[in-house]
Coordinates of C-alpha atoms in Angstrom, one line a residue:
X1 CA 0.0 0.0 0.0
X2 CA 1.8 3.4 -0.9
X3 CA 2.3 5.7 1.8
X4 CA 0.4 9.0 0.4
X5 CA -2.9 9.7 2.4
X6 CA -6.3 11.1 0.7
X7 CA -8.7 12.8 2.3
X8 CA -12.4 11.2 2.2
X9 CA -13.5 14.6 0.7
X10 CA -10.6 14.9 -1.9
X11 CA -11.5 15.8 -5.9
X12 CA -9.1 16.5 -8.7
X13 CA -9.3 19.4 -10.5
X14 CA -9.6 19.7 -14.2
X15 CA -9.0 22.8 -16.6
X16 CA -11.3 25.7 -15.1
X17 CA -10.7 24.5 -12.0
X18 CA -13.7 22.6 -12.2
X19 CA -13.5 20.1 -9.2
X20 CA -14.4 16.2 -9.9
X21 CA -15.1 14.4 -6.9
X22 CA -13.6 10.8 -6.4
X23 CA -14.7 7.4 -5.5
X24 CA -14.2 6.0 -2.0
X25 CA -10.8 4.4 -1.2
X26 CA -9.0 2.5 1.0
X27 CA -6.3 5.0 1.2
X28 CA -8.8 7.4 2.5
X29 CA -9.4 5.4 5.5
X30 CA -7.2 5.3 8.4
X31 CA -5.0 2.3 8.5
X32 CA -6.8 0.5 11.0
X33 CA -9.6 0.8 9.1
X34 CA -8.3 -0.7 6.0
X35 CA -7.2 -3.9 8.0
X36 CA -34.1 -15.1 -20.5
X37 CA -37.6 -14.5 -20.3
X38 CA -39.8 -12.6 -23.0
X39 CA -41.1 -9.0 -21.6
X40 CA -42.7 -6.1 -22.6
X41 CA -41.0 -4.6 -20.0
X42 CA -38.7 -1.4 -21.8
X43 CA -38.3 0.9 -18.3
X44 CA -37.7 -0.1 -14.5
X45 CA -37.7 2.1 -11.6
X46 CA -37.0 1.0 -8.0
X47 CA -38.7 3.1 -4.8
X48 CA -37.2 3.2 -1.3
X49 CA -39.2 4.4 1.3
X50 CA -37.2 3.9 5.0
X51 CA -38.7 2.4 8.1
X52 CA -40.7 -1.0 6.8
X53 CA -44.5 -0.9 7.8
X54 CA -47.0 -0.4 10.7
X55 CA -48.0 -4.2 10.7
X56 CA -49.7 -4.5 14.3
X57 CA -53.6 -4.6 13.4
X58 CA -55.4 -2.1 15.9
X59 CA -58.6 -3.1 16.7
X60 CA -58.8 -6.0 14.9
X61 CA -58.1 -4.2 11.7
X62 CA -55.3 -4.6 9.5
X63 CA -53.5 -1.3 8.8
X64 CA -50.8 -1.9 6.4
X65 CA -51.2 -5.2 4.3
X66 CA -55.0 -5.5 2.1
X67 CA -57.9 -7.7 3.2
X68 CA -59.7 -9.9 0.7
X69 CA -58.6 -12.3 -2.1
X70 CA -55.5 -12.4 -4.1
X71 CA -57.6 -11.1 -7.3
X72 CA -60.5 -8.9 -5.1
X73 CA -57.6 -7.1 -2.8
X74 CA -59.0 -4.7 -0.2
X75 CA -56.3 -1.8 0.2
X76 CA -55.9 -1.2 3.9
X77 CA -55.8 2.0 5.4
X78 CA -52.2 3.0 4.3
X79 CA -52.2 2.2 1.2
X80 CA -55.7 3.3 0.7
X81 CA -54.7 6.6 -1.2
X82 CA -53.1 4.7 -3.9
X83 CA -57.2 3.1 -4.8
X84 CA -57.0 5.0 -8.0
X85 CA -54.2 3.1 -8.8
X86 CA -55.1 0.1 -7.6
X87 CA -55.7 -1.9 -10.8
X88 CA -51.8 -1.0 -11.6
X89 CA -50.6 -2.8 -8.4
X90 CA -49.3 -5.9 -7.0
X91 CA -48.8 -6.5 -3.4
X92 CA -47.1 -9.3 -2.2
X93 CA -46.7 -10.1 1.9
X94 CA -44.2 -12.9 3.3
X95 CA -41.0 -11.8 1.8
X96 CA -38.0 -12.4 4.7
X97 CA -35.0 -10.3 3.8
X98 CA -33.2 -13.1 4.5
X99 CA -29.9 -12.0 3.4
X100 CA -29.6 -9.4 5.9
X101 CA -31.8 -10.7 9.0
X102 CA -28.3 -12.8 10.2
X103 CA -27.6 -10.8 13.0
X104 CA -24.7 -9.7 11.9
X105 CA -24.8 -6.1 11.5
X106 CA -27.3 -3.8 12.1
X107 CA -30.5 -4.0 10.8
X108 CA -30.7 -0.7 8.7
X109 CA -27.4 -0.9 7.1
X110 CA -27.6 -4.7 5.9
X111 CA -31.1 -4.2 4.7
X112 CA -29.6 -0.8 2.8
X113 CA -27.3 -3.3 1.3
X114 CA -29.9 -6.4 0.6
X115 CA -32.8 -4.8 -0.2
X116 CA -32.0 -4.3 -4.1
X117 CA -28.7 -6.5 -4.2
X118 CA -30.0 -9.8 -2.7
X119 CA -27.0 -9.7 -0.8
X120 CA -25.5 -10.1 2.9
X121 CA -23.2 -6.8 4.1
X122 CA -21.2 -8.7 7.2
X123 CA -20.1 -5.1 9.1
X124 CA -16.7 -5.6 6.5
X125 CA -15.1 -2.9 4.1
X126 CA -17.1 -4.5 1.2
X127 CA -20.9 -3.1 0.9
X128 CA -22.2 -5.3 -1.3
X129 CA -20.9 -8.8 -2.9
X130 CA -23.6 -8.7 -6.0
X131 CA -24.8 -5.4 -8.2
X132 CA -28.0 -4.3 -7.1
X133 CA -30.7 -5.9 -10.0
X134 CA -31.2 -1.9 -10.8
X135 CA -27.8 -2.0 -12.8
X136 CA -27.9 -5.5 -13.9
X137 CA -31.0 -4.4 -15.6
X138 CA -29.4 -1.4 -16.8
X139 CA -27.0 -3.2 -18.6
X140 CA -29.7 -4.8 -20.7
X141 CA -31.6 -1.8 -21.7
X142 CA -30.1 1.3 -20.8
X143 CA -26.5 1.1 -22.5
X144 CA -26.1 3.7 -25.6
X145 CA -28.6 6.2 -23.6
X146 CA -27.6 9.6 -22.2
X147 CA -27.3 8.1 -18.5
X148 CA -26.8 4.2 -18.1
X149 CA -29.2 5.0 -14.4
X150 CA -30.3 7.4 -12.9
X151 CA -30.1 7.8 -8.7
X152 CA -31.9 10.6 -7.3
X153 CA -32.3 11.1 -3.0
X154 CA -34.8 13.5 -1.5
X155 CA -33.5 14.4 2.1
X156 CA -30.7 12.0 2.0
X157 CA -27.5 11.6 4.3
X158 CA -28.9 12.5 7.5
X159 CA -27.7 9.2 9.6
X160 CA -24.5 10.4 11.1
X161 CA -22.1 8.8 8.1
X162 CA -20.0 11.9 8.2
X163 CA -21.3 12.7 4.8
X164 CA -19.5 9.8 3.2
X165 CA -21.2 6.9 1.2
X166 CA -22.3 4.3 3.3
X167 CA -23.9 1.4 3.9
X168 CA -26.7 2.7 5.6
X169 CA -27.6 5.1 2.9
X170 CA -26.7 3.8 -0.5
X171 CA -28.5 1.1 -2.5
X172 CA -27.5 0.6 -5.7
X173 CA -23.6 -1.0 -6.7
X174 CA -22.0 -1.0 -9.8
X175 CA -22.1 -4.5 -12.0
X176 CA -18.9 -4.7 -12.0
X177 CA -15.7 -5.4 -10.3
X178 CA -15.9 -4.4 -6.9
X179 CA -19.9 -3.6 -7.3
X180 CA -19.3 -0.2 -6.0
X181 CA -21.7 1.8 -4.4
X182 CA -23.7 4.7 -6.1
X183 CA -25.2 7.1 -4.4
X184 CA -28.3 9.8 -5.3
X185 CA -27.7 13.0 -6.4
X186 CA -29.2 14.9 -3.9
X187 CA -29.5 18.4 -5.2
X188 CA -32.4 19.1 -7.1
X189 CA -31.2 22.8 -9.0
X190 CA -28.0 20.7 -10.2
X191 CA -30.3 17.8 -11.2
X192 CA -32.2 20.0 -13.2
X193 CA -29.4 21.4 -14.7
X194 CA -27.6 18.0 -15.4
X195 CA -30.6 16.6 -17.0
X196 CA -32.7 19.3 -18.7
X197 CA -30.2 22.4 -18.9
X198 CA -29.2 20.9 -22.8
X199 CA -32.6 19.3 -23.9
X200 CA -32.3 20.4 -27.4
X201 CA -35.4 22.2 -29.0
X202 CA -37.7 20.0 -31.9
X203 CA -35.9 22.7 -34.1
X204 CA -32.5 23.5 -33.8
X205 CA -31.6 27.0 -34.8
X206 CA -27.8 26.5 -35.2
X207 CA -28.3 23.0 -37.2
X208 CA -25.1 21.5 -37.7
X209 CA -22.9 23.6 -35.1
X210 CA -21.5 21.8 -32.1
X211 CA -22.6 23.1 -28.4
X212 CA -19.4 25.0 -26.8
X213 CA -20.5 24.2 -23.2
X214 CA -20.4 20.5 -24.3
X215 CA -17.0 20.9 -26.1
X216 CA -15.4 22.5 -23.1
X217 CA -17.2 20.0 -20.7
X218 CA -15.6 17.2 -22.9
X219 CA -12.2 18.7 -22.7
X220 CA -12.3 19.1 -18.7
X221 CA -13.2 15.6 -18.7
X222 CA -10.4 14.4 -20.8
X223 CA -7.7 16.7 -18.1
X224 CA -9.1 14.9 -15.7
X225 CA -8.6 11.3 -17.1
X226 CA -4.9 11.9 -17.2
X227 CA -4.6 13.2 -13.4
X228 CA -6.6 9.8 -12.6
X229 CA -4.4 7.9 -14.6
X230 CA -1.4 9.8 -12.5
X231 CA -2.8 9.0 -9.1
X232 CA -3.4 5.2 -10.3
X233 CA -0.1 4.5 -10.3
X234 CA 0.6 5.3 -6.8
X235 CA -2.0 3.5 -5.2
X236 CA -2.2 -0.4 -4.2
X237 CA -4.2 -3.2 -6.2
X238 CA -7.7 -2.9 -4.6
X239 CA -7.5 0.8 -4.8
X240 CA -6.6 1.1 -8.8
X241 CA -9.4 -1.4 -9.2
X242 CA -11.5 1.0 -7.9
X243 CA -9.7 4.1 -9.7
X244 CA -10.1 2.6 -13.1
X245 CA -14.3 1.4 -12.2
X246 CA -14.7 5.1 -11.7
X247 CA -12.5 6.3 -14.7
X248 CA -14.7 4.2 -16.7
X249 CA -17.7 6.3 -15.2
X250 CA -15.8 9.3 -16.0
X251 CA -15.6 8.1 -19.6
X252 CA -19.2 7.0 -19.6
X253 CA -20.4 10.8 -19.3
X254 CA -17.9 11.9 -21.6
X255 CA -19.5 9.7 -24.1
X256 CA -22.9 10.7 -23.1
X257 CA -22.5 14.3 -24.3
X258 CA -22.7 13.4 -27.8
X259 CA -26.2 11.5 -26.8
X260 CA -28.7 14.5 -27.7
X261 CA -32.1 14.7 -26.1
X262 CA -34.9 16.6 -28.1
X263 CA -38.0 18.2 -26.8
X264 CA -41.2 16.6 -28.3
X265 CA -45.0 16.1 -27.0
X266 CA -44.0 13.4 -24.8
X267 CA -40.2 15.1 -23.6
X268 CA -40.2 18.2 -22.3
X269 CA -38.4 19.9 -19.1
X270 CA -40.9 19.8 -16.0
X271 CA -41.7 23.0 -14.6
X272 CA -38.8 24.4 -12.3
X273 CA -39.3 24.7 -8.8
X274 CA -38.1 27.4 -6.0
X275 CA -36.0 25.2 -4.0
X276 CA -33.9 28.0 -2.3
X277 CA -35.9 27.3 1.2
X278 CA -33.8 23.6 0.7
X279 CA -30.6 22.4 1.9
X280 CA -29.3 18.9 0.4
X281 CA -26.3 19.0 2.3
X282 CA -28.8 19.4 6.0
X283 CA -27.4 17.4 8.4
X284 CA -25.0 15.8 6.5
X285 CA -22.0 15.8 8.5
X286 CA -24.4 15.7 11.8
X287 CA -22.6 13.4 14.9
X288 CA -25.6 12.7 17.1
X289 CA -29.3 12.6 17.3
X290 CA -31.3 15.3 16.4
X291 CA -28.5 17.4 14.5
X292 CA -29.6 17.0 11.6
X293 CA -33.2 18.6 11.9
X294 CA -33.1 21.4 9.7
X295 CA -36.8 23.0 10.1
X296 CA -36.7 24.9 7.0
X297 CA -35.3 22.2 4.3
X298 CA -37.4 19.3 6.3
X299 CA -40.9 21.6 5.6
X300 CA -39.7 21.9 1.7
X301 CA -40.0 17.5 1.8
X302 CA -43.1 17.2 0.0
X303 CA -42.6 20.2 -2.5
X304 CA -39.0 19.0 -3.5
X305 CA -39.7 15.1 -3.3
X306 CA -42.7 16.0 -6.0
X307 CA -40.1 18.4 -8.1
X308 CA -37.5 14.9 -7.7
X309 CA -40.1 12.9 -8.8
X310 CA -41.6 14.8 -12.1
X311 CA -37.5 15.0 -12.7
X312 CA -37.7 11.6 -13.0
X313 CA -40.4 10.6 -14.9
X314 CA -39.3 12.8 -17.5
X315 CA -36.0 11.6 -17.6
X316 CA -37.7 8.1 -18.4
X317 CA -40.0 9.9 -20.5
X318 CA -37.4 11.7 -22.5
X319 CA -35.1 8.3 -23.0
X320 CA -32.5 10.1 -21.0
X321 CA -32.5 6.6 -18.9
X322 CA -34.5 3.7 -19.0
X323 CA -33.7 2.7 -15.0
X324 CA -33.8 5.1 -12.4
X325 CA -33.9 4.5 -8.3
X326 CA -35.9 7.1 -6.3
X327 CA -34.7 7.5 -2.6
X328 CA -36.7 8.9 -0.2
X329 CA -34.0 9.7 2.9
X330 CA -31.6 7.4 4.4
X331 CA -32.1 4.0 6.6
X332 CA -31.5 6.4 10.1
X333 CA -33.7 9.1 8.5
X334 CA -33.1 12.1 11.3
X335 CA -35.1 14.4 9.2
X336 CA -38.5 15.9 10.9
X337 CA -42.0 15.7 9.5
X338 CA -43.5 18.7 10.3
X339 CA -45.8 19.1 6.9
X340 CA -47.2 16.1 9.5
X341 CA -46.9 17.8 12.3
X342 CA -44.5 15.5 13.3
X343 CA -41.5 17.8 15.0
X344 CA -39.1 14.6 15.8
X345 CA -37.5 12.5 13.3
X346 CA -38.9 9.4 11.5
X347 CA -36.6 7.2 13.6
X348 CA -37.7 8.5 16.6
X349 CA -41.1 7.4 16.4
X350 CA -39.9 3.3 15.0
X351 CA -38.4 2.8 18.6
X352 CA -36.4 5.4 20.0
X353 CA -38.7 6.8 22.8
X354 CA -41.0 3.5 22.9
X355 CA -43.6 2.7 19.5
X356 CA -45.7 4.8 18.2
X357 CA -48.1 3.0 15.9
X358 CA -50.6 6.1 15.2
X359 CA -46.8 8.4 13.9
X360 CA -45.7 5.4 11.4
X361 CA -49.5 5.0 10.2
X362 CA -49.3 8.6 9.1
X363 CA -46.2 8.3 7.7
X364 CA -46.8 5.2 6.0
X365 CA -50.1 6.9 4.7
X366 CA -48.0 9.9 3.0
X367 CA -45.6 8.0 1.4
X368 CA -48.4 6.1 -0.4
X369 CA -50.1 9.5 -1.5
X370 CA -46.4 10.1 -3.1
X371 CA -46.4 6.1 -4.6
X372 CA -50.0 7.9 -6.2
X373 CA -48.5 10.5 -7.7
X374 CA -45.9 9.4 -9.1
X375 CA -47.8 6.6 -10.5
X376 CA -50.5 8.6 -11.8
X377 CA -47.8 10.8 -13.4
X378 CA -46.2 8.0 -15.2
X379 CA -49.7 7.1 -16.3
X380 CA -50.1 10.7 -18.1
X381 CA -47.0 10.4 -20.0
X382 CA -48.3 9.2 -23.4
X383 CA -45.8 6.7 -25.2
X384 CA -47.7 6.4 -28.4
X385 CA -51.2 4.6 -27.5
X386 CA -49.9 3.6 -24.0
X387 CA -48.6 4.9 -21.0
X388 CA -44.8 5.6 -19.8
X389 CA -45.9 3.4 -17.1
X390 CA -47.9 0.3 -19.1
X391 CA -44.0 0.0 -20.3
X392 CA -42.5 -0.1 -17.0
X393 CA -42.0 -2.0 -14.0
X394 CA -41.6 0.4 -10.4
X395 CA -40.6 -1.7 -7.2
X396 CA -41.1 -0.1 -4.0
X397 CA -39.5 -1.4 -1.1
X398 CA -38.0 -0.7 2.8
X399 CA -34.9 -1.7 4.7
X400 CA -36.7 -3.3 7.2
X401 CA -40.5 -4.7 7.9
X402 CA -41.4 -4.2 11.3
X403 CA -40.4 -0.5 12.8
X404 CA -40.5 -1.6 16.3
X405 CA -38.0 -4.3 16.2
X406 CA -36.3 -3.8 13.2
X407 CA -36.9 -7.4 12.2
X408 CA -37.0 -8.1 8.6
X409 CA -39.6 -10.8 8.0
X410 CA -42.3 -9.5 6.1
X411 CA -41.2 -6.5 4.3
X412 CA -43.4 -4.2 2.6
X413 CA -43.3 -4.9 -1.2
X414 CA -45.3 -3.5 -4.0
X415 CA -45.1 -3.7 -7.7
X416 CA -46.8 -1.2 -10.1
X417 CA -46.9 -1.2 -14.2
X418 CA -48.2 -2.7 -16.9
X419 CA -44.8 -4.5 -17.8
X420 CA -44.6 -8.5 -18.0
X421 CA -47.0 -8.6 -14.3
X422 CA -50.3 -9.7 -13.5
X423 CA -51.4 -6.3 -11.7
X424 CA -54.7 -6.0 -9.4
X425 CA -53.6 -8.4 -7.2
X426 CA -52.2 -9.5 -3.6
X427 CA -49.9 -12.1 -3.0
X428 CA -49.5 -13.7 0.2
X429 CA -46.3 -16.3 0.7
X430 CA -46.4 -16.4 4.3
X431 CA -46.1 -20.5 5.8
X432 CA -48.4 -19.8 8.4
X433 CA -51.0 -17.1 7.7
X434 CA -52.2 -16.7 10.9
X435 CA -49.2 -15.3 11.8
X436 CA -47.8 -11.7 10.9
X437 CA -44.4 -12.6 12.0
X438 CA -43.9 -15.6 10.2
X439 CA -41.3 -16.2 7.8
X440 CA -42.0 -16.8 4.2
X441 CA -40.0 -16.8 1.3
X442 CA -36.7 -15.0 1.1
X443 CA -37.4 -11.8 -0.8
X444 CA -33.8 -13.3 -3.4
X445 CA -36.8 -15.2 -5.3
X446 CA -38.4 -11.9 -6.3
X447 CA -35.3 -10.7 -7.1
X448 CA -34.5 -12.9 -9.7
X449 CA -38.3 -13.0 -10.6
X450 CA -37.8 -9.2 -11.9
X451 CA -34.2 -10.0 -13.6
X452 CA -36.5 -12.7 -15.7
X453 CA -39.4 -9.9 -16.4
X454 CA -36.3 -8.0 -18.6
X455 CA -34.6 -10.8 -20.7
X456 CA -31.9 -11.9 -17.9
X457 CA -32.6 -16.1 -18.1
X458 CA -31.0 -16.7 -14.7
X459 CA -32.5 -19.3 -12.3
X460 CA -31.6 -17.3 -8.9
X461 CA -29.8 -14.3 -7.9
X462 CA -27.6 -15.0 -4.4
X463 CA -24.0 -14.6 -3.6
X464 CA -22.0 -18.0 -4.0
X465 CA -22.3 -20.6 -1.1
X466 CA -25.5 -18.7 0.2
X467 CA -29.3 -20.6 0.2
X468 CA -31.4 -17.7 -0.3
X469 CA -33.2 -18.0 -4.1
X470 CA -34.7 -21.2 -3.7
X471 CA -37.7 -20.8 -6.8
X472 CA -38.3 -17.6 -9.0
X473 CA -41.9 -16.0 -7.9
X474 CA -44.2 -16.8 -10.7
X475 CA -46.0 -12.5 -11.7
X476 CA -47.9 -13.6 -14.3

């Protein structure tokens, strides 16, 4: 290992001094620390919500999972706001998270890890030992498009990570050597910016002439390539694996410049929003409990997760991407609710001052009226006699299932589209369904269930040695 020391915040600077942030490495640590199947299915989106479910029934009456028959479902209470939608959904109960209910690690960050990766995080230096299915999918439909995915986070980084990447807020790894984490972009007027700032009008005055912005964009990149390829050779084996993943991203966006996006009927650039009230960074550094309340950016939630959300949809909409994962917060989410009246964080009211079961009902309810919305604006989005979303599979998930224990048997999992599922339904795999907390199926067979649903012919999807994708969920 070479001796030189990076800082976990350290970027190189290209020409313009334009600063390029880059990837985690072991040299920024301290040295202790070092020790097929046919589908109709063209788009995917993944949805993490934190804090599983409010499972206990009150009063006899189920609040979180339906009532009824697998083909008559009965949305509960919680997910009552999404019955316009209803016809558009599949909800399936008694899926154990089994990769990450071991005991080994805590419960938010190995649920972080396994939620979309199928895989166990052990408390070592590697997140995740598989790519989440997000980029496996990716690699099947998104390549040759203007971004390969697309990560977006709404109030992320608030769990007292020191604003580094970590396990207990990132969700999606690379499909690739070392399946390196990604984490969400996280400010929405750079977003905007990133993704709409160059949508090229249906008719282009200057036909023919090249964009200076891109040119000089293209050039700062290419600096930049030869001050990675500088560092690389002073830094050990698992380091320069990492160095030349992330100079291959670096390359990747160089590449996508030259993929032009024109404005049409269906693509266009959503309204902008006043996000000035908003701070993406609150709370990021934070070192204990409460620090990272920020009244005014926590209050802007709702108006910001909406502006995220119409970001994305038009990003699918406009064949910037064709997979996208929309994160609301982080596992620990320290971030108050006060457009709930809720003045302490989300976490607060899972287990830190005793349950509170009427708190995580109202959450639970809100972040279905968001699963409405953006369903129903993926439903406007005409894709030529069809909707954006009858072409689409979304997959909305949590860390964990139950919010007073943590425990991850029975997490909440819906499906929405029109893509390759049989929609207007409720599954139920539980062994004994008299039981809430009873084990079912590991959630791996769902997994490899959605890799099917987009040409990938795999039989299961679990890290080598493991028994955790036993028979592929039949969503037809």
């Amino acid at each position: 290992m070479s001796s030189i020391r990076l800082s976990r915040r350290a970027m190189i600077r290209g020409a313009g001094s334009i600063a390029i942030a880059l990837p985690w490495l072991e040299i920024m640590e301290t040295p202790k620390a070092v020790a097929q199947a046919a589908s109709a299915a063209k788009r995917y989106l993944q949805v993490y919500t934190p804090g599983g479910c409010q499972q206990l029934p009150i009063n006899g009456s189920q609040r979180y999972w339906p009532s009824g028959t697998e083909t008559a479902p009965v949305l509960s209470p919680i997910l009552g706001p999404l019955l316009p939608v209803a016809s558009k959904l599949l909800t399936i109960r008694g899926l154990e998270m089994k990769c990450a209910n071991s005991g080994e690690a805590p419960p938010h960050q190995t649920g972080s890890v396994g939620l979309f990766s199928g895989a166990t995080w052990d408390g070592g230096a590697t997140f995740s030992r598989l790519a989440s299915i997000d980029q496996v999918i990716a690699g099947r439909i998104s390549t040759g498009k203007k971004k390969k995915s697309l990560q977006l986070g709404i109030r992320w980084g608030t769990g007292q990570f020191n604003g580094a990447v970590s396990t207990g807020n990132t969700m999606s790894f690379e499909d690739g050597p070392g399946t390196a984490p990604i984490p969400p972009s996280i400010d929405p007027v750079a977003i905007y910016s990133d993704l709409f700032g160059t949508l090229t009008p249906s008719v282009t005055p200057t036909m023919g002439q090249p964009d200076p912005s891109i040119a000089r964009k293209k050039s700062i990149l290419d600096f930049t390539d030869k001050k990675f390829v500088s560092l690389g050779a002073k830094l050990g084996p698992s380091d320069k694996a990492k160095l030349d993943q992330h100079l291959e991203k670096i390359r990747e966006i160089e590449k996508s410049l030259d993929v032009m996006v024109t404005a049409s009927a269906t693509c266009h650039a959503p309204t902008k929003v006043d996000t000035s009230k908003y701070d993406p960074t609150a709370g990021l550094y934070a070192e204990m409990d409460n620090a990272a309340l920020d009244n005014g950016t926590d209050g802007m939630i709702p108006t910001v997760g909406k502006y995220m959300t119409d970001m994305m949809v038009m990003a699918l909409a406009c064949d910037i991407t064709a997979v996208g994962h929309l994160q609301w917060s982080d596992s620990e989410c320290q971030h108050s609710l006060p457009y709930l009246n809720l003045l302490q964080h989300h976490h607060y009211y899972q287990h830190e001052n005793g349950y509170a079961p009427a708190e995580i009902e109202q959450i639970g309810m809100w972040y279905s009226q968001q699963h409405l919305y953006l369903l129903q604006q993926m439903m406007s989005v005409d894709m030529g006699g069809h909707s954006l979303l009858d072409e689409s599979l979304v997959f909305f998930g949590s860390e964990i299932g139950w919010p007073e224990s943590h425990s991850q048997d029975n997490i909440p999992i819906m499906l929405a589209g029109g893509a390759g599922i049989r929609t207007g339904r409720h599954l139920d795999f539980r062994k004994n369904k008299a039981n809430d907390s009873d084990p079912g199926i590991p959630h791996n067979n769902l997994l490899v269930s959605i890799l099917n649903l987009f040409g990938d012919a795999r039989t299961s999807y679990q890290e080598p040695g493991k028994s955790l994708c036993n028979d592929p969920i039949s969503l037809t």
